[in-house]
CSV table of C-alpha atoms and ligand atoms in Angstrom, one decimal:
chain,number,residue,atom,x,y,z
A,1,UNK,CA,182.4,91.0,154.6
A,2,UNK,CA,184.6,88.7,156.4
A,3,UNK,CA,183.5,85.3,157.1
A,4,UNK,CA,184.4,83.9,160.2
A,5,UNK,CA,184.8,80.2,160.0
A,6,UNK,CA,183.7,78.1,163.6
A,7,UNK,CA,184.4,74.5,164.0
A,8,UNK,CA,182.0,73.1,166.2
A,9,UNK,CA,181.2,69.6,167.7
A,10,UNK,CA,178.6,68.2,165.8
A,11,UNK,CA,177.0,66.3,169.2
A,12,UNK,CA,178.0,69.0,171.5
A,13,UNK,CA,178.1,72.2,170.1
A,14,UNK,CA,179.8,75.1,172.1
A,15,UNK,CA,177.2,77.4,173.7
A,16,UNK,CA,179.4,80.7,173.1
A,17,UNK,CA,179.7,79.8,169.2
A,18,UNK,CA,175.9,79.2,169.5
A,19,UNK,CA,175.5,82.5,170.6
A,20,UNK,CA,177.7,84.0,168.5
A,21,UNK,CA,175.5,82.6,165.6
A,22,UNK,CA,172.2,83.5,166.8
A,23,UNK,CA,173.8,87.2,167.4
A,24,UNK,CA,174.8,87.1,163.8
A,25,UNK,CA,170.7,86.2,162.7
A,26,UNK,CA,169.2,88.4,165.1
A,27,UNK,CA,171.2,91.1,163.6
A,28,UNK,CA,169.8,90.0,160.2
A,29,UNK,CA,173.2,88.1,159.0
A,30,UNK,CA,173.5,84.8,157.3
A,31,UNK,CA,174.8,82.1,158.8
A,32,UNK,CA,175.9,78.2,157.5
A,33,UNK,CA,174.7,75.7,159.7
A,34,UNK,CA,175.2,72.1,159.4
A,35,UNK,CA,172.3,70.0,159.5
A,36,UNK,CA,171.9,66.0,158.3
A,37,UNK,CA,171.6,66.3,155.0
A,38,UNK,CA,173.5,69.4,153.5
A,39,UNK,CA,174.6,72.3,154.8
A,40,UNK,CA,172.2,75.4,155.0
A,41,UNK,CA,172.3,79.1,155.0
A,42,UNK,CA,170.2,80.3,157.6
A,43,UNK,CA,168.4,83.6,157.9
A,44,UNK,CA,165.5,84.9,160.4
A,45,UNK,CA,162.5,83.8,158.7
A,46,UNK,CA,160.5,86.7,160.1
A,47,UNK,CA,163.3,89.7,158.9
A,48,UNK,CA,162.3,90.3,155.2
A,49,UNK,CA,166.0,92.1,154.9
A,50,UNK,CA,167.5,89.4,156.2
A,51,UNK,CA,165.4,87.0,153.3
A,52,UNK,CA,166.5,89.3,150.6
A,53,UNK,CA,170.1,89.0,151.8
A,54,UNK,CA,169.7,85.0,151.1
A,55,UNK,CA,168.9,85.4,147.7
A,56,UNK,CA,171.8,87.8,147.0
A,57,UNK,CA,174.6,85.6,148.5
A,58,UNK,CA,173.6,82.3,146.8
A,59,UNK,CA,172.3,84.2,143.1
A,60,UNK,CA,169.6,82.7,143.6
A,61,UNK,CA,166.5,83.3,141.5
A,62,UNK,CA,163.3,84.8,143.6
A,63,UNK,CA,161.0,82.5,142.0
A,64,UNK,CA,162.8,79.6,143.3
A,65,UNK,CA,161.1,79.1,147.4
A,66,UNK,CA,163.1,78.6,150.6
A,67,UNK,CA,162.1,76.0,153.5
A,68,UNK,CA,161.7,77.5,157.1
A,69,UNK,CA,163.4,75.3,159.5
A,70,UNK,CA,161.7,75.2,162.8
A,71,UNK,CA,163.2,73.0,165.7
A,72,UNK,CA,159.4,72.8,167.7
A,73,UNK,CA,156.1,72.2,166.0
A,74,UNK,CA,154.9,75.4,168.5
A,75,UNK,CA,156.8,77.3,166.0
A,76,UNK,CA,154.6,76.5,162.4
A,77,UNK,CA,151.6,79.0,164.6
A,78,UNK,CA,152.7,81.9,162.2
A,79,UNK,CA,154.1,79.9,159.4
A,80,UNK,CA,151.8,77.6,158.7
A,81,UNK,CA,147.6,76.9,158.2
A,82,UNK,CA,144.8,74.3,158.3
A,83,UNK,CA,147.1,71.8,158.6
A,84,UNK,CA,145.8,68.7,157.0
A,85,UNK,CA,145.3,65.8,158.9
A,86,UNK,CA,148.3,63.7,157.7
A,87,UNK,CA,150.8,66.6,159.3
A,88,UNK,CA,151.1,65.0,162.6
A,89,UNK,CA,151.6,61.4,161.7
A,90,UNK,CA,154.4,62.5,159.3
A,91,UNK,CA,155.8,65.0,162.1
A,92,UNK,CA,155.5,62.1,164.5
A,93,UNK,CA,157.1,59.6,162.6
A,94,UNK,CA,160.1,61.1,160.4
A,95,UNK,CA,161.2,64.6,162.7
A,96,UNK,CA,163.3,65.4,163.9
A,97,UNK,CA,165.1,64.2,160.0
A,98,UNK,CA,165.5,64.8,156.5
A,99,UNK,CA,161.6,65.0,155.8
A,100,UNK,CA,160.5,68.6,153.8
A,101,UNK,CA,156.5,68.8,154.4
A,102,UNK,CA,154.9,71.6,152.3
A,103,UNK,CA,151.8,72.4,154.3
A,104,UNK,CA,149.1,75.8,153.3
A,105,UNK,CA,151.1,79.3,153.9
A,106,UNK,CA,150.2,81.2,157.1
A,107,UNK,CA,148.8,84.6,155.8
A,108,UNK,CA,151.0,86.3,158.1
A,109,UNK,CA,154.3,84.9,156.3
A,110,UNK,CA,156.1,86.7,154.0
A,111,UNK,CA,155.7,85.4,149.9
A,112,UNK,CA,159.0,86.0,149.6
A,113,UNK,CA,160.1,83.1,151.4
A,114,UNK,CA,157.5,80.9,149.7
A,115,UNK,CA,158.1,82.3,146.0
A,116,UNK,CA,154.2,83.6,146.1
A,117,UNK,CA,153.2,80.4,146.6
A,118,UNK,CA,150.1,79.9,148.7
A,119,UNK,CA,152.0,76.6,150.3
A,120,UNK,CA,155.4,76.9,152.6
A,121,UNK,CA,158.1,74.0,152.9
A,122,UNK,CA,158.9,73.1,156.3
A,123,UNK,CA,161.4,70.9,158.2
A,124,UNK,CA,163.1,69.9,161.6
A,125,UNK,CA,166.5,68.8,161.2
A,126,UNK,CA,168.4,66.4,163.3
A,127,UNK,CA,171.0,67.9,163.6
A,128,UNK,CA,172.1,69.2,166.7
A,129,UNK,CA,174.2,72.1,165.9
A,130,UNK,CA,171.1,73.3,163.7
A,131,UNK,CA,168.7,72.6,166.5
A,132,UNK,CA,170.7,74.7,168.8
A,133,UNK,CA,171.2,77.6,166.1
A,134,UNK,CA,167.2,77.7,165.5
A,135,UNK,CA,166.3,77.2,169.7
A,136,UNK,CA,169.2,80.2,169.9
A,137,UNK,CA,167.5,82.3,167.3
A,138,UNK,CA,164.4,82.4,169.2
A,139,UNK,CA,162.7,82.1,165.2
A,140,UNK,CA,162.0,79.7,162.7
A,141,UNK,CA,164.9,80.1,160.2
A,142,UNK,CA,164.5,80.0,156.3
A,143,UNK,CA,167.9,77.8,154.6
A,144,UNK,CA,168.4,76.5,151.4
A,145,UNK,CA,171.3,74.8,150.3
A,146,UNK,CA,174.5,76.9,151.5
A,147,UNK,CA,176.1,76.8,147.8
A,148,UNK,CA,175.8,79.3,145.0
A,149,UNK,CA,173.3,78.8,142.6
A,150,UNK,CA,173.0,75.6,140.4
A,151,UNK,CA,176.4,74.4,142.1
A,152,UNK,CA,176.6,71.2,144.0
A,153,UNK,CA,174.7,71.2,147.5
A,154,UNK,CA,177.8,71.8,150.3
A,155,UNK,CA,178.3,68.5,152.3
A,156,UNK,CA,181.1,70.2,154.4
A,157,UNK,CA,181.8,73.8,156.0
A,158,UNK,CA,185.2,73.3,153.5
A,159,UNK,CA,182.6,73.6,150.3
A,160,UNK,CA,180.5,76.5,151.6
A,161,UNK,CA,183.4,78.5,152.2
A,162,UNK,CA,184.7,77.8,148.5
A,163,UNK,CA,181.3,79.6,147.1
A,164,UNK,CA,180.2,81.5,149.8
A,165,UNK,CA,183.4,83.2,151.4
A,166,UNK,CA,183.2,87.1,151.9
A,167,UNK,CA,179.2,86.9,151.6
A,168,UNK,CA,178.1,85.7,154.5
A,169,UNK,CA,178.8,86.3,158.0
A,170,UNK,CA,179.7,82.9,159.7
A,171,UNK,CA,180.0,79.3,158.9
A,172,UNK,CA,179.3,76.7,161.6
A,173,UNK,CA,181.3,73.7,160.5
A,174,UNK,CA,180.8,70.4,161.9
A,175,UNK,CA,182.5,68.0,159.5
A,176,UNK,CA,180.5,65.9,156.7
A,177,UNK,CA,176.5,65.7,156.8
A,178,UNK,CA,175.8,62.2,157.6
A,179,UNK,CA,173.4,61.9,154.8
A,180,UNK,CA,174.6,63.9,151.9
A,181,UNK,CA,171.7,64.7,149.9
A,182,UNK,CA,168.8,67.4,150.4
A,183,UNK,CA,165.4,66.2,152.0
A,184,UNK,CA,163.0,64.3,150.5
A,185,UNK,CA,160.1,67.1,149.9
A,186,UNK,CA,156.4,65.7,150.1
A,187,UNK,CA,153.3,68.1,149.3
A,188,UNK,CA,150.3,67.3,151.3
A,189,UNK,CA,148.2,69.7,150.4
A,190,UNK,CA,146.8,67.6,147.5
A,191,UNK,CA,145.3,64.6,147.3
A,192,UNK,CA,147.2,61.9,147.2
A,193,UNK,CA,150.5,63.4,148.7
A,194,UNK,CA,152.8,63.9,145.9
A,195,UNK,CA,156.7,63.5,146.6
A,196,UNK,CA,158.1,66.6,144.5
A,197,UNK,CA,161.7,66.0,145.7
A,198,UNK,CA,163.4,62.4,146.7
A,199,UNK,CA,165.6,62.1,149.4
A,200,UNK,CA,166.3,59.5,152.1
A,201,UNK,CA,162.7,59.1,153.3
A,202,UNK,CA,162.2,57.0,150.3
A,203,UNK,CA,158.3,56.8,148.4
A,204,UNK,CA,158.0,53.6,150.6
A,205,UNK,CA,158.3,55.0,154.0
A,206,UNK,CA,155.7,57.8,153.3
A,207,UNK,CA,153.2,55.1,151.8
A,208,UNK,CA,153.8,53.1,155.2
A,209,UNK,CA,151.8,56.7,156.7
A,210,UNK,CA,149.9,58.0,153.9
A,211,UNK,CA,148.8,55.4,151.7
A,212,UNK,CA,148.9,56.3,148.4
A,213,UNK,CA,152.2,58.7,147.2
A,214,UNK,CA,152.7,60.0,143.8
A,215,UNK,CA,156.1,60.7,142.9
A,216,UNK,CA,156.6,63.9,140.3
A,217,UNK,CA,159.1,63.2,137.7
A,218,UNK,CA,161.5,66.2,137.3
A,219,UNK,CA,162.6,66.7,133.6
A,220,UNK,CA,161.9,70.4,132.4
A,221,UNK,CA,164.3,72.5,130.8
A,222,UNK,CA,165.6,75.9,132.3
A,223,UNK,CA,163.7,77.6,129.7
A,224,UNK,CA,160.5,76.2,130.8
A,225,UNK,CA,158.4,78.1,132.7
A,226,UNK,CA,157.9,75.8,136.3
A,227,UNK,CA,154.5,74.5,137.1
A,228,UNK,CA,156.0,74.2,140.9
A,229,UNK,CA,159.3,76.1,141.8
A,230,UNK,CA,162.5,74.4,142.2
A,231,UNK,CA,161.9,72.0,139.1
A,232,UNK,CA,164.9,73.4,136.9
A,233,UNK,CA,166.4,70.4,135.0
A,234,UNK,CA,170.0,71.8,135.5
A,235,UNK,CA,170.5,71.6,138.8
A,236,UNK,CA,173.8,70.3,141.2
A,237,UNK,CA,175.8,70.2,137.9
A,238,UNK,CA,179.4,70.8,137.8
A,239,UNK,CA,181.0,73.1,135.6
A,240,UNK,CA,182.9,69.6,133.9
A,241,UNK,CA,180.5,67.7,131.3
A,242,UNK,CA,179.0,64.7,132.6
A,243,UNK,CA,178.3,61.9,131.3
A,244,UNK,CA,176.0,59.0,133.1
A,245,UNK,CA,176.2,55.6,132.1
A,246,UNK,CA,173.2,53.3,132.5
A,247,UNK,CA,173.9,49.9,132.3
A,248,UNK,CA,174.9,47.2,133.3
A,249,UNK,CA,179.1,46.9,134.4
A,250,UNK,CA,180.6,45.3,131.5
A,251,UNK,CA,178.5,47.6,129.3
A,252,UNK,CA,179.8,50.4,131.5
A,253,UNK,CA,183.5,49.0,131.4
A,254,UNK,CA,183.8,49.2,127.9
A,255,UNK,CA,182.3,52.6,127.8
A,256,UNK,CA,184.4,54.3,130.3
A,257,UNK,CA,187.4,52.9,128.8
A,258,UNK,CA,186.4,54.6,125.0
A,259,UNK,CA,186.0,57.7,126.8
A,260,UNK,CA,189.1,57.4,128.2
A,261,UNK,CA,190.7,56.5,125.0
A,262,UNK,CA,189.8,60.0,123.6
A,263,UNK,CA,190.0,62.4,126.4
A,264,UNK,CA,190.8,63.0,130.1
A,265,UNK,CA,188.7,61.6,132.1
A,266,UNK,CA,187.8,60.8,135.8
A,267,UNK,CA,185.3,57.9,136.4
A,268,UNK,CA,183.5,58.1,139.7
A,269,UNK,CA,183.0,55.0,140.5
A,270,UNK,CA,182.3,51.7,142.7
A,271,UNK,CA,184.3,50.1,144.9
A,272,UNK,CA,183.6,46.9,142.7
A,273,UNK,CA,185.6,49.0,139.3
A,274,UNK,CA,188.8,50.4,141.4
A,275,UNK,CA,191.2,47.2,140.2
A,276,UNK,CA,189.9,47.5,136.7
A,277,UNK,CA,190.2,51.2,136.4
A,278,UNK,CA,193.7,50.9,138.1
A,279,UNK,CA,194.8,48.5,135.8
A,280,UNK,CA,193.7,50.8,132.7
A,281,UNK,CA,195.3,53.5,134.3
A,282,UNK,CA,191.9,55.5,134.7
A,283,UNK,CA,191.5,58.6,137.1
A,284,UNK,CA,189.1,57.6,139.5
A,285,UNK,CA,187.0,59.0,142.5
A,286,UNK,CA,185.4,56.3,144.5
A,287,UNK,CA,181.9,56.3,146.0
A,288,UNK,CA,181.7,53.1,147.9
A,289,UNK,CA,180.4,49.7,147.4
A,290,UNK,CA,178.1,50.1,144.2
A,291,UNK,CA,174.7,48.4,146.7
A,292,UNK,CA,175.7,51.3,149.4
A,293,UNK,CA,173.5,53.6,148.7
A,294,UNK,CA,173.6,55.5,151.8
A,295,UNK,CA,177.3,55.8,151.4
A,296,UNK,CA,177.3,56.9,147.4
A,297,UNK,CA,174.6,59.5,149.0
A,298,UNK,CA,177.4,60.8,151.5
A,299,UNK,CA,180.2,61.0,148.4
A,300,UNK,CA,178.6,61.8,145.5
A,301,UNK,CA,178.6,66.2,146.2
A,302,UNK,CA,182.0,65.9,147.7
A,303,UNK,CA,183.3,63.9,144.3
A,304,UNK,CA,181.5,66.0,141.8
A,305,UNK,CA,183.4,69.1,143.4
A,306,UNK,CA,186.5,67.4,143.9
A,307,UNK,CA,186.2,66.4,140.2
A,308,UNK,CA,185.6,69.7,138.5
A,309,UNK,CA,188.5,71.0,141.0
A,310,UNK,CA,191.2,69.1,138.6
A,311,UNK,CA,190.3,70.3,135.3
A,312,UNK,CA,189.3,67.0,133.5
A,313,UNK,CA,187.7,67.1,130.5
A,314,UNK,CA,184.8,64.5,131.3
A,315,UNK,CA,183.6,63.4,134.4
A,316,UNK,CA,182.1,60.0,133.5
A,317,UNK,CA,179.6,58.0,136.5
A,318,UNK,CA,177.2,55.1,136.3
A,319,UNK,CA,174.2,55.3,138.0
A,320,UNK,CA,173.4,53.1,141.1
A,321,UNK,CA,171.0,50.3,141.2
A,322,UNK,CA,168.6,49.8,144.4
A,323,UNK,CA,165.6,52.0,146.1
A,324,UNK,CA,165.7,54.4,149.0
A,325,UNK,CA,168.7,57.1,148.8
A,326,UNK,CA,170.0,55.2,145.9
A,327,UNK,CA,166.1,56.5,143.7
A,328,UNK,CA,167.4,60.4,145.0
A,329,UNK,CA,171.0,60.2,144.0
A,330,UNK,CA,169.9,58.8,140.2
A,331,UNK,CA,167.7,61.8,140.6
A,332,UNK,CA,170.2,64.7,141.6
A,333,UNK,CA,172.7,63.1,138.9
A,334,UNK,CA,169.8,62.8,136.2
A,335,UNK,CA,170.1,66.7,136.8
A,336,UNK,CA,173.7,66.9,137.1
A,337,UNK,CA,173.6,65.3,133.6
A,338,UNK,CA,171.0,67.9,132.1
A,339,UNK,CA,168.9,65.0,131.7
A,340,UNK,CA,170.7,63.0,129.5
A,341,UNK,CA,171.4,59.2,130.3
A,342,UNK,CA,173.3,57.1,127.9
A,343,UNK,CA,171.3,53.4,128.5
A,344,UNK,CA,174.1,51.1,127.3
A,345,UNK,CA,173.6,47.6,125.4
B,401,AMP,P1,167.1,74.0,148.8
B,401,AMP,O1,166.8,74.4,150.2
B,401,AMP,O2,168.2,74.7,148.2
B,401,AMP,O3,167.2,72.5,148.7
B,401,AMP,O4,165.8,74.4,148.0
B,401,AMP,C1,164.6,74.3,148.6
B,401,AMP,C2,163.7,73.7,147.6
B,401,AMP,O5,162.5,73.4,148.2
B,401,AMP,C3,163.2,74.5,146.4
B,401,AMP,O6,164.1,74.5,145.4
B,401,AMP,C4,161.9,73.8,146.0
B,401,AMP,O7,162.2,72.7,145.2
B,401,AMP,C5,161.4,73.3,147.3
B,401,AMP,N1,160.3,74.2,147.8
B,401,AMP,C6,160.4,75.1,148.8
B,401,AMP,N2,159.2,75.7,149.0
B,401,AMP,C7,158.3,75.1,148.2
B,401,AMP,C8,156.9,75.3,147.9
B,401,AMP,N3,156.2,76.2,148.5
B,401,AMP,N4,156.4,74.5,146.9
B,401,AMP,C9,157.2,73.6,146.2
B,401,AMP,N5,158.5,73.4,146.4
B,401,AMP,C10,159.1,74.1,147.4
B,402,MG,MG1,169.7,74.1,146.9
């Protein structure tokens, strides 16, 4: 299959590429579509082919569950069920945005999309071009991360053409996603709400609306059966070894620099290390002022596929201090790491 690549404003999207798009899903195609976070391959949620078709282009394993992206609460009718009373505040206060609310499956929605799960995942982006696609479409639309399997998440049309080219029908690009990582997933079908995925509506916001919030720590290995899908340890890793540093930067200093004394390496790291490395004559990627957590958010997927691009034999990273995004991009490289963290002296 050709893939037709479509750049598109990102705050004015062309109508006719819009429609070009939503010809592609009524026809049962897969299309990329920006949206805030990463980029996501969008399917009609209600065409079971079209579903199936997801699963094939990304490798993906049926167990693991998509999230329906709806761009109008009217849509959840045949989605969703018994919404518990929470829904609306959280709808209210965090969509359109990078918010994943796993609400009791509508009987009339295929298991496929939900893994056979008796919950379904459901988000409105803000992002316009998505908006548009899903209003366009007519139906809610199912999209997980546009990248193959286990790869990094695509931050820019550029990435999901590297794993997705020939496999899908179009990619709606739109430049970088302003916020980098996936959504922060909160299940309020139990009691209290448990976060099972961090993003950038941190554990903090959602207790500001829902009182108490439990957050689910995410270490099993792939061998490990799930007790709730989308749990795999390895996850987001690069085909390069990682290593991730804990400590603090004189303890990471002289760490990075034995590493480097032994093999090739590149150290992603903070504005505050770029002299130092530069001085030592270390590779390095950086990902913006180490207290910028929204910014490190925004480089991280970019760098890890950047780095395993050039062949190095290491890619070496500390992790960054501070709450919010900073608590989901120690957990996406926690997984990029196979959970192991060297904690320094
Ligand atoms: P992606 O869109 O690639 O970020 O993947 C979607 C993720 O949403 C899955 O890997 C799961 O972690 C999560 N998810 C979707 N539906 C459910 C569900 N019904 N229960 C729990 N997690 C879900
Ligand atoms: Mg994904």
């Amino acid at each position: 299959m050709k893939t037709v690549l479509r750049s598109i404003s990102a705050s004015h999207p062309d109508q006719a590429d819009i429609a070009a798009a939503a010809a592609h899903i009524a026809a049962g195609d897969l299309v990329a579509m920006p949206t805030e976070t990463v980029y996501g391959l969008a399917a009609d949620a209600h065409n079971p082919a079209a579903v199936a078709r997801i699963f094939a282009a990304k490798g993906r394993p049926t167990t693991d569950p998509l999230i329906v992206h709806i761009a109008d609460v009217g849509q959840l009718a045949d989605v969703a069920t018994d919404f518990p009373p929470a829904f609306a505040l959280l709808a209210e206060t965090f969509w359109p945005g990078p918010l994943t609310i796993l609400l009791p499956r509508h009987p009339a929605l295929s298991t496929q999309i939900t893994a056979g799960f008796d919950t379904v995942a459901v988000r409105m982006p803000a992002h316009p071009v998505a908006l548009a696609l899903i209003r366009a479409s007519r139906t809610p639309l199912v999209a997980p991360s546009a990248n193959l399997f286990s790869h990094p998440s695509p931050t820019t049309g550029m990435h999901v053409m590297h794993d997705l080219d020939g496999r899908i029908a179009m990619v709606l690009d739109a430049g970088p996603c302003r916020i980098g990582v996936e959504s922060t997933i909160v299940d309020i079908t139990q009691s209290p709400a448990r976060i099972l995925r961090q993003g950038d509506v941190s554990a903090e916001q959602l207790s500001t609306v829902l009182g108490e919030v439990h957050i689910v720590t995410r270490t099993l290995a792939a061998s490990q059966a799930a007790p709730a899908p989308g749990m795999l340890l390895k996850h987001y890793a690069p085909r390069t070894p990682l290593m991730l540093l804990r400590g603090d930067s004189a303890a990471v200093r002289r760490t990075v620099l034995d590493a480097h004394a032994q093999k090739r390496i590149i150290w992603l790291c903070y504005a505050e290390d770029e002299a130092f490395a530069g001085m030592q004559g270390i590779d390095t990627m950086c990902l913006g002022a180490a207290t910028d957590g929204a910014q490190i958010a925004r480089s991280l997927f970019a760098a890890l596929r950047a780095a395993d691009a050039e062949g190095y034999a290491l890619i070496v990273i500390a992790e960054p201090q501070g709450e919010g995004v900073a608590a989901a991009v120690r957990d996406r490289l926690y997984r990029a790491a196979e959970g192991v963290v060297h904690t320094l002296a």
